[in-house]
Tab-separated table of C-alpha atoms in Angstrom:
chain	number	residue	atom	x	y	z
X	2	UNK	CA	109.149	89.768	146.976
X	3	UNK	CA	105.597	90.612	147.108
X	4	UNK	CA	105.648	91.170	150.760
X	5	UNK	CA	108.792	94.040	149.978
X	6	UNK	CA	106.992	95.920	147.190
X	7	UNK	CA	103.917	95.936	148.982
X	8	UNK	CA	105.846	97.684	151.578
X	9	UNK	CA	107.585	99.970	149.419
X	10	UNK	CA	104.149	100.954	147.936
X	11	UNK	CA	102.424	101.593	150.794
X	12	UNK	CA	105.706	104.053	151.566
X	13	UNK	CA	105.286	105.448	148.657
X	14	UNK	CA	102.033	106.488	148.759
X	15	UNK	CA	102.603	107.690	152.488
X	16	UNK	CA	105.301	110.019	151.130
X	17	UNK	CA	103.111	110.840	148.315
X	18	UNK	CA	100.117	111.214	150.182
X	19	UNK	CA	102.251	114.175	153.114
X	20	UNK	CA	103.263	115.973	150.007
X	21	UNK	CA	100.108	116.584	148.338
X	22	UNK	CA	97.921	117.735	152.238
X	23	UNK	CA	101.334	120.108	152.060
X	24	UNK	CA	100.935	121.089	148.033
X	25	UNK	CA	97.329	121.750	148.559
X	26	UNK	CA	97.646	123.609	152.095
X	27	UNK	CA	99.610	126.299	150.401
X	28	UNK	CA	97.412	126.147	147.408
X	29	UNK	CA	94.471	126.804	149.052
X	30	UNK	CA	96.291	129.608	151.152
X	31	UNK	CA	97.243	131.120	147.830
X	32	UNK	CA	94.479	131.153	145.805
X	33	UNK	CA	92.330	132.254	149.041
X	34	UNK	CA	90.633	135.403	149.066
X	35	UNK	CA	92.148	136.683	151.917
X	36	UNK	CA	95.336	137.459	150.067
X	37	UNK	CA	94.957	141.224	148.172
X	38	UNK	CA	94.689	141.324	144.867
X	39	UNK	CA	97.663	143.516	144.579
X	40	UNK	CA	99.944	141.028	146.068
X	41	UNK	CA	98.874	138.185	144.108
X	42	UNK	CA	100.102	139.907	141.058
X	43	UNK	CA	103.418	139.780	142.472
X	44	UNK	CA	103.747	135.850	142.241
X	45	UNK	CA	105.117	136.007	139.014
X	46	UNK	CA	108.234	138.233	140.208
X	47	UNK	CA	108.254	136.119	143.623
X	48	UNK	CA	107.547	132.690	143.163
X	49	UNK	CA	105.802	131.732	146.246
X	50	UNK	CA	104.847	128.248	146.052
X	51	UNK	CA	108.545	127.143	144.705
X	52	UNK	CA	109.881	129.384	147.075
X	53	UNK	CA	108.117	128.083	149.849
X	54	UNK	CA	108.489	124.244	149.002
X	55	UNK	CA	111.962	124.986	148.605
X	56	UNK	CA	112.715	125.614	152.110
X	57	UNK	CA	110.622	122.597	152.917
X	58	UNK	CA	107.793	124.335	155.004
X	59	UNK	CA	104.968	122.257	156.623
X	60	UNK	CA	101.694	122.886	158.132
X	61	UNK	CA	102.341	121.750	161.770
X	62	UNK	CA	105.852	124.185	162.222
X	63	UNK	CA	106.594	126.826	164.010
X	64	UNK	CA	107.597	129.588	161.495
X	65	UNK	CA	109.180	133.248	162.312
X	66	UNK	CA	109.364	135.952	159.507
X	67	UNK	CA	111.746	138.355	160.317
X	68	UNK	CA	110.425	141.774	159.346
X	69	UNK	CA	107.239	141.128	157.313
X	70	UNK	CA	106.868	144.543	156.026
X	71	UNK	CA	103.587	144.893	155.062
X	72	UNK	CA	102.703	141.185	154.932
X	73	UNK	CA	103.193	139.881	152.073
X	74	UNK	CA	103.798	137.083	152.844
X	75	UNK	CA	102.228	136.687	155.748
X	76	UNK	CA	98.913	136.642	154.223
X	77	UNK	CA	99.633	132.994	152.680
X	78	UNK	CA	102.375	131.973	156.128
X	79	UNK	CA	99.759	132.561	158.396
X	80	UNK	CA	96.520	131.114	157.099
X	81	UNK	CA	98.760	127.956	156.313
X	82	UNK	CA	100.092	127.527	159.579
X	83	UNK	CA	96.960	128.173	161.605
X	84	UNK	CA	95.639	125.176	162.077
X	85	UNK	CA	98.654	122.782	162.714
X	86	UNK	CA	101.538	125.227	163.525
X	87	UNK	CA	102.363	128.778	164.368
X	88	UNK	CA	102.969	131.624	162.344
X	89	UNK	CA	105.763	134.282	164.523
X	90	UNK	CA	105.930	137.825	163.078
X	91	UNK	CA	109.312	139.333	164.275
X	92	UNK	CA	108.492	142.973	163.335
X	93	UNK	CA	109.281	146.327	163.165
X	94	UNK	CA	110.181	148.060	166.579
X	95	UNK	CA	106.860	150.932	166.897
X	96	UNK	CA	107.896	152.638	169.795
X	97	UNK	CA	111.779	153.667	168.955
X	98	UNK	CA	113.639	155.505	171.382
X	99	UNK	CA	115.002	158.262	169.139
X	100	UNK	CA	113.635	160.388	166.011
X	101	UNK	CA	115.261	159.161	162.541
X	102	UNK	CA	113.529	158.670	158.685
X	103	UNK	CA	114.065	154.856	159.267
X	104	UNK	CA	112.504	154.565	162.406
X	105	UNK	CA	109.498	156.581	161.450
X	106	UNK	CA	108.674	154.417	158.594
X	107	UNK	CA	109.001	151.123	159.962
X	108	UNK	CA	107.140	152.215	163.251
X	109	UNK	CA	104.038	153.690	161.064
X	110	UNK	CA	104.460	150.065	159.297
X	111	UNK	CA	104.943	147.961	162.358
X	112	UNK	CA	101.734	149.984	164.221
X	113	UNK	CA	99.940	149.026	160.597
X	114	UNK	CA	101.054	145.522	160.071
X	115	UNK	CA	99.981	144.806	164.205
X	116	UNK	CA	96.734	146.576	163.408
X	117	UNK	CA	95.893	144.237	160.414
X	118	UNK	CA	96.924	140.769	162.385
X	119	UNK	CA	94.937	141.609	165.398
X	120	UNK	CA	91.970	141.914	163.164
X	121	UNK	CA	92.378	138.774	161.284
X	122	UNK	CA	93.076	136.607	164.230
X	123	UNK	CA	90.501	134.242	162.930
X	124	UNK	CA	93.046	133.501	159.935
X	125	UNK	CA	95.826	133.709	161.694
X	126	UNK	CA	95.225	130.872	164.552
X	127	UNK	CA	97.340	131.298	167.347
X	128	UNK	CA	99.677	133.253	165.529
X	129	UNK	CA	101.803	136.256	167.393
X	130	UNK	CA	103.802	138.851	166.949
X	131	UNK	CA	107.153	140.278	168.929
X	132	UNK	CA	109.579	143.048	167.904
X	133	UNK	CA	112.483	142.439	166.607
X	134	UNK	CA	114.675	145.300	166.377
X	135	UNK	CA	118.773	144.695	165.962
X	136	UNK	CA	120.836	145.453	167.956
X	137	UNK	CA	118.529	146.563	171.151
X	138	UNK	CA	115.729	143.866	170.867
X	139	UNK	CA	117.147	140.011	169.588
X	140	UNK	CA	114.736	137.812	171.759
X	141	UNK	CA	112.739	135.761	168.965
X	142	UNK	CA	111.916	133.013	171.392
X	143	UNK	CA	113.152	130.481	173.637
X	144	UNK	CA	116.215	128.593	172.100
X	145	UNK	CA	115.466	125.931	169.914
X	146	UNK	CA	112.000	126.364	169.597
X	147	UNK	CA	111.457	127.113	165.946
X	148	UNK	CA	111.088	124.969	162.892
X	149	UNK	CA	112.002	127.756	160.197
X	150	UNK	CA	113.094	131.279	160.448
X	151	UNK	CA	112.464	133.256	156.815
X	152	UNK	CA	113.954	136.603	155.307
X	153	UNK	CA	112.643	138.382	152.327
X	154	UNK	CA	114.684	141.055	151.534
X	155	UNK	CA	116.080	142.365	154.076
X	156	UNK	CA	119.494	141.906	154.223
X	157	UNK	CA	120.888	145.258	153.032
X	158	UNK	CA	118.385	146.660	156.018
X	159	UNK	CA	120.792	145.028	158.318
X	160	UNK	CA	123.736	145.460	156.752
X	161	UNK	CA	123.257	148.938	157.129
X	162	UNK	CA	123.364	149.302	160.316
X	163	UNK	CA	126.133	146.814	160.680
X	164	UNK	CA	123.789	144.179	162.217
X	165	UNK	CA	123.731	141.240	159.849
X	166	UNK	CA	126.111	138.662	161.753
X	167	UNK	CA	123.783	139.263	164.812
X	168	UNK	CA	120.622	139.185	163.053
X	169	UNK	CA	121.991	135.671	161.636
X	170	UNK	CA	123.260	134.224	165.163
X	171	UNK	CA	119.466	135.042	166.843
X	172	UNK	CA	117.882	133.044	164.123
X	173	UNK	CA	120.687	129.952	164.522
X	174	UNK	CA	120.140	130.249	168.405
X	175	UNK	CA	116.162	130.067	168.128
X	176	UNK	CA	115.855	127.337	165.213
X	177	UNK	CA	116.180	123.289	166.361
X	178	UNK	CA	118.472	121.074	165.720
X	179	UNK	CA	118.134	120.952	161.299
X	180	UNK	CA	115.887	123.621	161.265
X	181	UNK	CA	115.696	125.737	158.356
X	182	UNK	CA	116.861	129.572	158.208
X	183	UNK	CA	115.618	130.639	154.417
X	184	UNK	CA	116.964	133.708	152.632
X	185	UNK	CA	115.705	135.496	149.739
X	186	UNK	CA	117.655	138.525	148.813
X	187	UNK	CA	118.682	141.090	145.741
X	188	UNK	CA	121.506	139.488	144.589
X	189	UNK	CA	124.419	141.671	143.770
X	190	UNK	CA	126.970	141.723	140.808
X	191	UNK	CA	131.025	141.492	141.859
X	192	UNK	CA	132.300	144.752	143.709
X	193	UNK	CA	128.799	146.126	144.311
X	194	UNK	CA	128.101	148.117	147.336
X	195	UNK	CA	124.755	146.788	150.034
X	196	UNK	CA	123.945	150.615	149.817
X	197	UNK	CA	122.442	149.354	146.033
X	198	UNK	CA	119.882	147.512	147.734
X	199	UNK	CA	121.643	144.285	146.776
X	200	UNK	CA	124.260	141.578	148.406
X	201	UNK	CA	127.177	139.125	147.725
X	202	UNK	CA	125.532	136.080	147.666
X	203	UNK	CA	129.107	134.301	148.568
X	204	UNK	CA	129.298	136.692	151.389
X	205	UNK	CA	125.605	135.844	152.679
X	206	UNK	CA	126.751	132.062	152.694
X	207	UNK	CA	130.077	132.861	154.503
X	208	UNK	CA	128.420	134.709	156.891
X	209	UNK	CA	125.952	131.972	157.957
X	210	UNK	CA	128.364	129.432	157.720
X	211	UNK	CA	130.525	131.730	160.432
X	212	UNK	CA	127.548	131.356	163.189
X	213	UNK	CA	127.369	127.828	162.959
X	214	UNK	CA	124.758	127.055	159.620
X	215	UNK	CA	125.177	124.730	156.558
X	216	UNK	CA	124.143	125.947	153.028
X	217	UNK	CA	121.720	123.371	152.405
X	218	UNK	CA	121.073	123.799	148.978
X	219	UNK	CA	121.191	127.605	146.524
X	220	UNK	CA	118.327	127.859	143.904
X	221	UNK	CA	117.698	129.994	140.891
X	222	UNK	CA	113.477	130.226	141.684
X	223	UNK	CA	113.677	134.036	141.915
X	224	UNK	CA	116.845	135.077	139.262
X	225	UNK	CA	115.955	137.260	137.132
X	226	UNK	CA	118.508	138.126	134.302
X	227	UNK	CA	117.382	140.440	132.440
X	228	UNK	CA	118.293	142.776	136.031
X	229	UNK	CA	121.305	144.616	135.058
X	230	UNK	CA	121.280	145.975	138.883
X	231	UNK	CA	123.174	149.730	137.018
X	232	UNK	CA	120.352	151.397	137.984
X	233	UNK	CA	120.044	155.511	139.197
X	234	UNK	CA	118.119	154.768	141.980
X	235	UNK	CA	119.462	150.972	143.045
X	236	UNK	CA	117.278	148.329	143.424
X	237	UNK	CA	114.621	150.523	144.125
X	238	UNK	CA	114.573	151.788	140.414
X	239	UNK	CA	112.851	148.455	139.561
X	240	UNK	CA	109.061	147.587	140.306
X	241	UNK	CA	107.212	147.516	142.549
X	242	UNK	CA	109.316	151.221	144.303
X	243	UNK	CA	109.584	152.572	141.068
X	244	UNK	CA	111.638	155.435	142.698
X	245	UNK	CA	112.146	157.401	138.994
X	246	UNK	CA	108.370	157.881	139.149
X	247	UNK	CA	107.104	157.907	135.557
X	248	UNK	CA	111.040	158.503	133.597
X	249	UNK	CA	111.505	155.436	132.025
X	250	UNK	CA	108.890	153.345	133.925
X	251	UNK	CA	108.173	151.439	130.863
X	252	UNK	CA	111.672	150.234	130.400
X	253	UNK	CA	111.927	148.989	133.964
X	254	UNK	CA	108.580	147.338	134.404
X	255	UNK	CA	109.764	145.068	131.340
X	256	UNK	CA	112.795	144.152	133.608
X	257	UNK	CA	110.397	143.083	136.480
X	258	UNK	CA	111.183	142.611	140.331
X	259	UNK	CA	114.852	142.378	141.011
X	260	UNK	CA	116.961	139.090	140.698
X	261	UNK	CA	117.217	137.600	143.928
X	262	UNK	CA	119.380	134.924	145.549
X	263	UNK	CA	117.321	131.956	147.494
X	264	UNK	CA	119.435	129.899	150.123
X	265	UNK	CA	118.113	127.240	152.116
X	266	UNK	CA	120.633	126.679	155.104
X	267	UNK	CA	120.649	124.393	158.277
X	268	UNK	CA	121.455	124.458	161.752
X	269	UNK	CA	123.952	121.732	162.479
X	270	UNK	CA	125.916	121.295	165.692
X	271	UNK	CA	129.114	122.918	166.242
C-alpha cells in the first residue's frame, strides 16, 4: 500500500507540477510589459487566462489565430509560445485584388499587424505569419500539423460573406488528431440576424459538428448578461467601438464588452 500511494503521489505532483510551468507561462506573458496598457484593461471584459486554460493551451504547441486583428491577443499567444512552440498568425489578406471598404481596412490592418510582428521577432520566437483570406486563400498549413486553431470574434466576418462552413473545414483539416479548434464569439438572442454582429451559438456547434468536430465542452467565462444585444448600432454600440460616439456612452460602458459564447471543440475521426 505504501508502494501505490507513493506512486500516486509522485503522479500527482507530476500533474501538479505541468500545470503550474503552464499557469505561470501565461502569467508571466500577461503581466509582461510587452502587452499595451490599453489591452490589458480589456481582461476584465475578456477573460484571458480562463479563456485560454479553457481550451487547454500549452507552451510547446503549435497555435494558429485566425485573423488577429490588431493583436490582441497575440501579444500574450506569442511570447508564450516562443520558446517551446509556435505561434501562426493567419491574417488579413494586404494585397486584395479588388477595391471594397472591407478590404481596405483589413489590408491597412494586416500591413500594420505584419509591421509590428516583424519588429518584435525577439518575442515572438519562431513565430510566422500567412494570409488567410476565405474563399481565395485557405492554406493554413500542412494537414495535421497544428495543436490548436483559435477565433475571437470573427464569426459574423465570415458569415458575411457566406464563408463560415469553409473557414471551419480548413481549421478541422490543419488541426491533429484531438486537437483543439476554440471559438469565442457575440452570442446572439433567438431569431437574431449575424448582420448584429452576433451568432446562434446552437448553429456555431451544428456547423462544426457538420465538418467532422466534437463540442468538447461550452463555458460561460465571457457571458455577460447584463448585454441586451437591442442595440442601434449592433454589437458595435457596446465598448470598446462605441459606434454612437458620445449619445449614451455612459449607459453602454456600464454594460461592458458584449456577451460572448466560448466553445472548446475537437477533431475526432470520421
Amino acid at each position: 500500500m505504501k508502494k501505490v500511494a507513493l506512486v500516486t503521489s509522485m503522479l500527482v505532483a507530476s500533474l501538479c507540477s505541468t500545470v503550474t510551468y503552464a499557469d505561470e507561462g501565461l502569467e508571466k506573458a500577461l503581466k509582461s510589459d510587452f502587452r499595451q496598457a490599453k489591452n490589458v484593461s480589456r481582461d476584465v471584459y475578456r477573460h484571458p487566462t480562463e479563456t485560454l486554460t479553457f481550451f487547454g493551451i500549452a507552451p510547446n504547441q503549435t497555435v494558429i489565430e485566425l485573423w488577429p486583428g490588431n493583436g490582441w491577443y497575440a501579444e500574450v499567444l506569442g511570447p508564450y509560445l516562443a520558446k517551446e512552440g509556435q505561434y501562426i498568425a493567419a491574417s488579413f489578406e494586404t494585397s486584395p485584388a479588388t477595391d471594397t471598404s472591407g478590404n481596405r481596412y483589413r489590408s491597412k490592418a494586416g500591413t500594420k499587424f505584419e509591421a509590428w510582428m516583424t519588429a518584435n521577432k525577439a518575442e515572438f520566437g519562431k513565430a510566422k505569419i500567412l494570409t488567410f483570406d476565405p474563399p481565395n486563400k485557405m492554406d493554413l498549413g500542412a494537414d495535421g500539423s497544428a495543436d490548436m486553431v483559435l477565433t475571437f470574434r470573427n464569426l459574423h466576418n465570415w458569415a458575411s460573406s457566406d464563408q463560415l462552413e469553409n473557414v471551419f473545414a480548413a481549421s478541422y483539416k490543419v488541426l491533429k488528431e484531438g486537437g483543439v479548434f476554440g471559438v469565442v464569439e457575440h452570442r446572439a438572442n433567438a431569431g437574431m440576424n449575424f448582420s448584429s454582429g452576433y451568432m446562434d451559438q446552437a448553429a456555431m456547434i451544428t456547423l462544426a459538428e457538420k465538418v467532422g468536430f466534437t463540442l468538447a465542452q461550452s463555458a460561460e467565462i465571457n457571458a455577460n448578461p447584463k448585454d441586451t444585444k437591442d442595440y442601434p448600432k449592433g454589437v458595435w454600440t457596446l465598448p470598446p467601438s462605441y459606434a454612437l460616439g458620445d449619445t449614451d456612452k455612459d449607459k453602454y460602458q456600464a454594460i461592458g464588452e458584449s456577451d460572448r459564447m466560448t466553445l472548446k471543440f475537437v477533431k475526432t475521426s470520421r
